[in-house]
PDB file of C-alpha atoms in Angstrom:
ATOM      1  CA  MET A 252       2.272 -58.899  16.549  1.00  0.00           C
ATOM      2  CA  LYS A 253       0.732 -56.436  18.981  1.00  0.00           C
ATOM      3  CA  ARG A 254       3.867 -54.294  18.752  1.00  0.00           C
ATOM      4  CA  LEU A 255       3.428 -53.879  15.010  1.00  0.00           C
ATOM      5  CA  LEU A 256      -0.212 -52.884  15.368  1.00  0.00           C
ATOM      6  CA  GLY A 257       0.689 -50.307  17.984  1.00  0.00           C
ATOM      7  CA  LEU A 258       3.390 -48.787  15.800  1.00  0.00           C
ATOM      8  CA  GLY A 259       1.068 -48.686  12.783  1.00  0.00           C
ATOM      9  CA  SER A 260      -1.683 -46.870  14.671  1.00  0.00           C
ATOM     10  CA  ILE A 261       0.823 -44.320  15.965  1.00  0.00           C
ATOM     11  CA  LEU A 262       2.087 -43.669  12.441  1.00  0.00           C
ATOM     12  CA  THR A 263      -1.447 -43.408  11.063  1.00  0.00           C
ATOM     13  CA  SER A 264      -2.602 -40.995  13.751  1.00  0.00           C
ATOM     14  CA  SER A 265       0.558 -38.906  13.284  1.00  0.00           C
ATOM     15  CA  ALA A 266      -0.128 -38.679   9.557  1.00  0.00           C
ATOM     16  CA  LEU A 267      -3.726 -37.600  10.221  1.00  0.00           C
ATOM     17  CA  ILE A 268      -2.590 -34.916  12.665  1.00  0.00           C
ATOM     18  CA  MET A 269       0.005 -33.611  10.193  1.00  0.00           C
ATOM     19  CA  THR A 270      -2.633 -33.424   7.459  1.00  0.00           C
ATOM     20  CA  ALA A 271      -5.117 -31.647   9.714  1.00  0.00           C
ATOM     21  CA  ALA A 272      -2.499 -29.153  10.906  1.00  0.00           C
ATOM     22  CA  GLN A 273      -1.795 -27.684   7.444  1.00  0.00           C
ATOM     23  CA  PRO A 274      -1.781 -23.867   7.581  1.00  0.00           C
ATOM     24  CA  VAL A 275      -4.715 -22.074   6.050  1.00  0.00           C
ATOM     25  CA  LEU A 276      -3.608 -19.359   3.672  1.00  0.00           C
ATOM     26  CA  ALA A 277      -5.578 -16.143   3.732  1.00  0.00           C
ATOM     27  CA  GLN A 278      -7.290 -15.288   0.488  1.00  0.00           C
ATOM     28  CA  ALA A 279      -5.676 -12.377  -1.331  1.00  0.00           C
ATOM     29  CA  THR A 280      -7.479  -9.034  -1.284  1.00  0.00           C
ATOM     30  CA  ARG A 281      -8.691  -8.100  -4.753  1.00  0.00           C
ATOM     31  CA  VAL A 282      -8.112  -4.531  -5.896  1.00  0.00           C
ATOM     32  CA  THR A 283     -10.974  -3.855  -8.291  1.00  0.00           C
ATOM     33  CA  GLY A 284     -10.514  -0.160  -9.056  1.00  0.00           C
ATOM     34  CA  VAL A 285      -8.047   2.725  -8.995  1.00  0.00           C
ATOM     35  CA  GLN A 286      -9.120   6.360  -8.715  1.00  0.00           C
ATOM     36  CA  VAL A 287      -6.775   9.354  -8.836  1.00  0.00           C
ATOM     37  CA  ASN A 288      -8.220  12.657  -7.632  1.00  0.00           C
ATOM     38  CA  GLN A 289      -6.451  16.006  -7.587  1.00  0.00           C
ATOM     39  CA  THR A 290      -6.455  17.781  -4.213  1.00  0.00           C
ATOM     40  CA  ASP A 291      -5.255  21.208  -3.057  1.00  0.00           C
ATOM     41  CA  SER A 292      -1.950  19.680  -1.953  1.00  0.00           C
ATOM     42  CA  GLY A 293      -1.371  17.028  -4.624  1.00  0.00           C
ATOM     43  CA  ILE A 294      -3.289  13.849  -5.374  1.00  0.00           C
ATOM     44  CA  GLN A 295      -5.311  11.195  -3.643  1.00  0.00           C
ATOM     45  CA  VAL A 296      -5.112   7.614  -4.900  1.00  0.00           C
ATOM     46  CA  LEU A 297      -7.916   5.254  -3.897  1.00  0.00           C
ATOM     47  CA  LEU A 298      -7.382   1.531  -4.337  1.00  0.00           C
ATOM     48  CA  GLN A 299     -10.866   0.055  -4.190  1.00  0.00           C
ATOM     49  CA  THR A 300     -10.921  -3.361  -2.501  1.00  0.00           C
ATOM     50  CA  GLU A 301     -13.567  -5.978  -2.013  1.00  0.00           C
ATOM     51  CA  ASP A 302     -15.237  -5.625   1.360  1.00  0.00           C
ATOM     52  CA  GLY A 303     -12.953  -2.689   2.228  1.00  0.00           C
ATOM     53  CA  ASP A 304     -10.065  -5.021   3.117  1.00  0.00           C
ATOM     54  CA  ARG A 305      -6.782  -3.366   4.014  1.00  0.00           C
ATOM     55  CA  PRO A 306      -3.677  -5.411   3.287  1.00  0.00           C
ATOM     56  CA  GLN A 307      -0.183  -4.558   4.539  1.00  0.00           C
ATOM     57  CA  VAL A 308       1.619  -1.691   2.809  1.00  0.00           C
ATOM     58  CA  PHE A 309       5.402  -1.207   2.696  1.00  0.00           C
ATOM     59  CA  THR A 310       6.638   2.105   1.256  1.00  0.00           C
ATOM     60  CA  ILE A 311      10.144   3.174   0.281  1.00  0.00           C
ATOM     61  CA  ALA A 312      11.683   6.051  -1.658  1.00  0.00           C
ATOM     62  CA  ARG A 313      13.522   5.234  -4.894  1.00  0.00           C
ATOM     63  CA  GLY A 314      15.093   8.164  -6.687  1.00  0.00           C
ATOM     64  CA  ASN A 315      12.290  10.652  -7.301  1.00  0.00           C
ATOM     65  CA  ALA A 316       9.536   8.072  -6.716  1.00  0.00           C
ATOM     66  CA  LEU A 317       7.630   6.802  -3.704  1.00  0.00           C
ATOM     67  CA  VAL A 318       7.030   3.048  -4.130  1.00  0.00           C
ATOM     68  CA  SER A 319       4.386   1.201  -2.092  1.00  0.00           C
ATOM     69  CA  ASP A 320       4.303  -2.599  -2.212  1.00  0.00           C
ATOM     70  CA  ILE A 321       0.949  -3.919  -1.083  1.00  0.00           C
ATOM     71  CA  ILE A 322       1.163  -7.567  -0.106  1.00  0.00           C
ATOM     72  CA  ASN A 323      -1.514 -10.248  -0.195  1.00  0.00           C
ATOM     73  CA  THR A 324      -3.318  -8.458  -3.031  1.00  0.00           C
ATOM     74  CA  GLN A 325      -4.248  -9.159  -6.618  1.00  0.00           C
ATOM     75  CA  LEU A 326      -5.009  -6.540  -9.236  1.00  0.00           C
ATOM     76  CA  GLN A 327      -8.322  -7.263 -10.981  1.00  0.00           C
ATOM     77  CA  LEU A 328      -9.201  -4.102 -12.870  1.00  0.00           C
ATOM     78  CA  PRO A 329     -11.922  -4.035 -15.523  1.00  0.00           C
ATOM     79  CA  GLU A 330      -9.547  -1.988 -17.754  1.00  0.00           C
ATOM     80  CA  GLY A 331      -6.790  -4.614 -17.741  1.00  0.00           C
ATOM     81  CA  ASN A 332      -3.660  -5.666 -15.884  1.00  0.00           C
ATOM     82  CA  GLY A 333      -2.407  -2.266 -14.767  1.00  0.00           C
ATOM     83  CA  PHE A 334      -3.083   1.422 -14.311  1.00  0.00           C
ATOM     84  CA  LEU A 335      -1.090   4.460 -15.464  1.00  0.00           C
ATOM     85  CA  GLN A 336      -1.922   8.149 -15.290  1.00  0.00           C
ATOM     86  CA  ASN A 337       0.596  10.775 -16.384  1.00  0.00           C
ATOM     87  CA  ASN A 338       0.722  14.305 -14.932  1.00  0.00           C
ATOM     88  CA  PRO A 339      -2.276  13.966 -12.591  1.00  0.00           C
ATOM     89  CA  ALA A 340      -1.329  17.134 -10.658  1.00  0.00           C
ATOM     90  CA  PRO A 341       1.410  19.762 -10.441  1.00  0.00           C
ATOM     91  CA  GLY A 342       4.563  18.192  -9.012  1.00  0.00           C
ATOM     92  CA  ILE A 343       3.440  14.618  -9.807  1.00  0.00           C
ATOM     93  CA  ALA A 344       4.775  13.103 -13.054  1.00  0.00           C
ATOM     94  CA  SER A 345       2.908   9.785 -12.940  1.00  0.00           C
ATOM     95  CA  VAL A 346       0.931   7.269 -10.923  1.00  0.00           C
ATOM     96  CA  SER A 347       1.112   3.585 -11.791  1.00  0.00           C
ATOM     97  CA  VAL A 348      -0.321   0.427 -10.264  1.00  0.00           C
ATOM     98  CA  THR A 349       1.015  -2.943 -11.431  1.00  0.00           C
ATOM     99  CA  GLN A 350       0.893  -6.582 -10.365  1.00  0.00           C
ATOM    100  CA  LEU A 351       4.312  -7.191  -8.769  1.00  0.00           C
ATOM    101  CA  ASP A 352       3.975 -10.955  -8.358  1.00  0.00           C
ATOM    102  CA  SER A 353       1.100 -13.395  -7.881  1.00  0.00           C
ATOM    103  CA  ASN A 354       0.372 -12.057  -4.404  1.00  0.00           C
ATOM    104  CA  SER A 355       1.473  -8.381  -4.393  1.00  0.00           C
ATOM    105  CA  ILE A 356       0.831  -5.155  -6.267  1.00  0.00           C
ATOM    106  CA  ARG A 357       2.972  -2.013  -6.527  1.00  0.00           C
ATOM    107  CA  LEU A 358       1.844   1.617  -6.468  1.00  0.00           C
ATOM    108  CA  THR A 359       4.480   4.036  -7.785  1.00  0.00           C
ATOM    109  CA  VAL A 360       4.118   7.819  -7.582  1.00  0.00           C
ATOM    110  CA  THR A 361       6.844   9.724  -9.417  1.00  0.00           C
ATOM    111  CA  SER A 362       7.689  13.379  -8.854  1.00  0.00           C
ATOM    112  CA  THR A 363       8.443  15.880 -11.624  1.00  0.00           C
ATOM    113  CA  THR A 364      11.533  17.007  -9.692  1.00  0.00           C
ATOM    114  CA  ALA A 365      14.399  15.209  -7.983  1.00  0.00           C
ATOM    115  CA  ASP A 366      12.452  15.305  -4.702  1.00  0.00           C
ATOM    116  CA  VAL A 367      10.436  12.310  -3.537  1.00  0.00           C
ATOM    117  CA  PRO A 368       6.685  12.926  -3.173  1.00  0.00           C
ATOM    118  CA  ASN A 369       5.363  12.981   0.390  1.00  0.00           C
ATOM    119  CA  GLY A 370       2.740  10.366   1.154  1.00  0.00           C
ATOM    120  CA  GLN A 371       0.373   9.030   3.777  1.00  0.00           C
ATOM    121  CA  VAL A 372      -1.845   5.954   3.774  1.00  0.00           C
ATOM    122  CA  ARG A 373      -5.162   5.449   5.537  1.00  0.00           C
ATOM    123  CA  GLN A 374      -8.141   3.100   5.591  1.00  0.00           C
ATOM    124  CA  ALA A 375     -11.403   4.017   3.901  1.00  0.00           C
ATOM    125  CA  SER A 376     -14.700   2.144   3.937  1.00  0.00           C
ATOM    126  CA  ASN A 377     -14.184   1.010   0.344  1.00  0.00           C
ATOM    127  CA  GLY A 378     -10.413   0.481   0.229  1.00  0.00           C
ATOM    128  CA  ILE A 379      -7.039   2.083   0.839  1.00  0.00           C
ATOM    129  CA  VAL A 380      -6.411   5.819   0.390  1.00  0.00           C
ATOM    130  CA  PHE A 381      -2.970   7.248  -0.363  1.00  0.00           C
ATOM    131  CA  ASP A 382      -2.500  11.022  -0.101  1.00  0.00           C
ATOM    132  CA  PHE A 383       0.521  12.334  -2.028  1.00  0.00           C
ATOM    133  CA  SER A 384       2.008  15.739  -2.601  1.00  0.00           C
ATOM    134  CA  GLY A 385       4.623  16.777  -5.144  1.00  0.00           C
ATOM    135  CA  ALA A 386       7.740  18.743  -4.339  1.00  0.00           C
ATOM    136  CA  GLY A 387       6.149  22.098  -5.197  1.00  0.00           C
ATOM    137  CA  SER A 388       2.840  21.599  -3.454  1.00  0.00           C
ATOM    138  CA  PRO A 389       1.799  23.080  -0.097  1.00  0.00           C
ATOM    139  CA  MET A 390       1.749  19.669   1.659  1.00  0.00           C
ATOM    140  CA  ALA A 391       5.392  19.082   0.745  1.00  0.00           C
ATOM    141  CA  GLN A 392       6.686  22.480   1.771  1.00  0.00           C
ATOM    142  CA  THR A 393       7.801  23.096   5.307  1.00  0.00           C
ATOM    143  CA  PRO A 394       6.471  26.410   6.538  1.00  0.00           C
ATOM    144  CA  ALA A 395       9.085  29.012   7.287  1.00  0.00           C
ATOM    145  CA  PRO A 396       9.466  29.761  10.976  1.00  0.00           C
ATOM    146  CA  ALA A 397       7.740  32.912  12.149  1.00  0.00           C
ATOM    147  CA  PRO A 398      10.102  35.838  12.656  1.00  0.00           C
ATOM    148  CA  ALA A 399      11.098  36.491  16.224  1.00  0.00           C
ATOM    149  CA  PRO A 400       9.270  39.432  17.755  1.00  0.00           C
ATOM    150  CA  ALA A 401      11.236  42.633  17.906  1.00  0.00           C
ATOM    151  CA  PRO A 402      12.506  43.428  21.390  1.00  0.00           C
ATOM    152  CA  MET A 403      10.421  45.947  23.248  1.00  0.00           C
ATOM    153  CA  PRO A 404      12.252  49.170  24.170  1.00  0.00           C
ATOM    154  CA  GLN A 405      12.880  49.347  27.863  1.00  0.00           C
ATOM    155  CA  ALA A 406      11.562  52.314  29.788  1.00  0.00           C
ATOM    156  CA  GLN A 407      14.205  54.352  31.536  1.00  0.00           C
TER     157      GLN A 407
END
């Protein structure tokens, strides 16, 4: 009889430990606003987040678009379920933000040419800032190398 009680208490304590050890899922960052501002070199896209959270961003080039998947986020815009702005700056055809799945959003910046826009991401106090330039903008162009100085004539 004592053996059965011992086995039962082991099983009960194991079940309690398993229940207590459940992983805690982090709450998704809510993106509450999207702002697109024209800059000298292209555009700046600000994704406003609650408390200035910065989720993980994965960016890849697809055709003439730069696609950023932002995980552990939910799009909660006052305007609706997505954002689209066409022709925000020279060289940029469109900017869109959509809910990719229940826990990720996608920012897509499409170029007006076959070239992929250049982009950088950084943290701001009120969200995530993406700086993009189109193919014809100064940020996207590589400066030409300076010409080599002409050789000096040698004195004879």
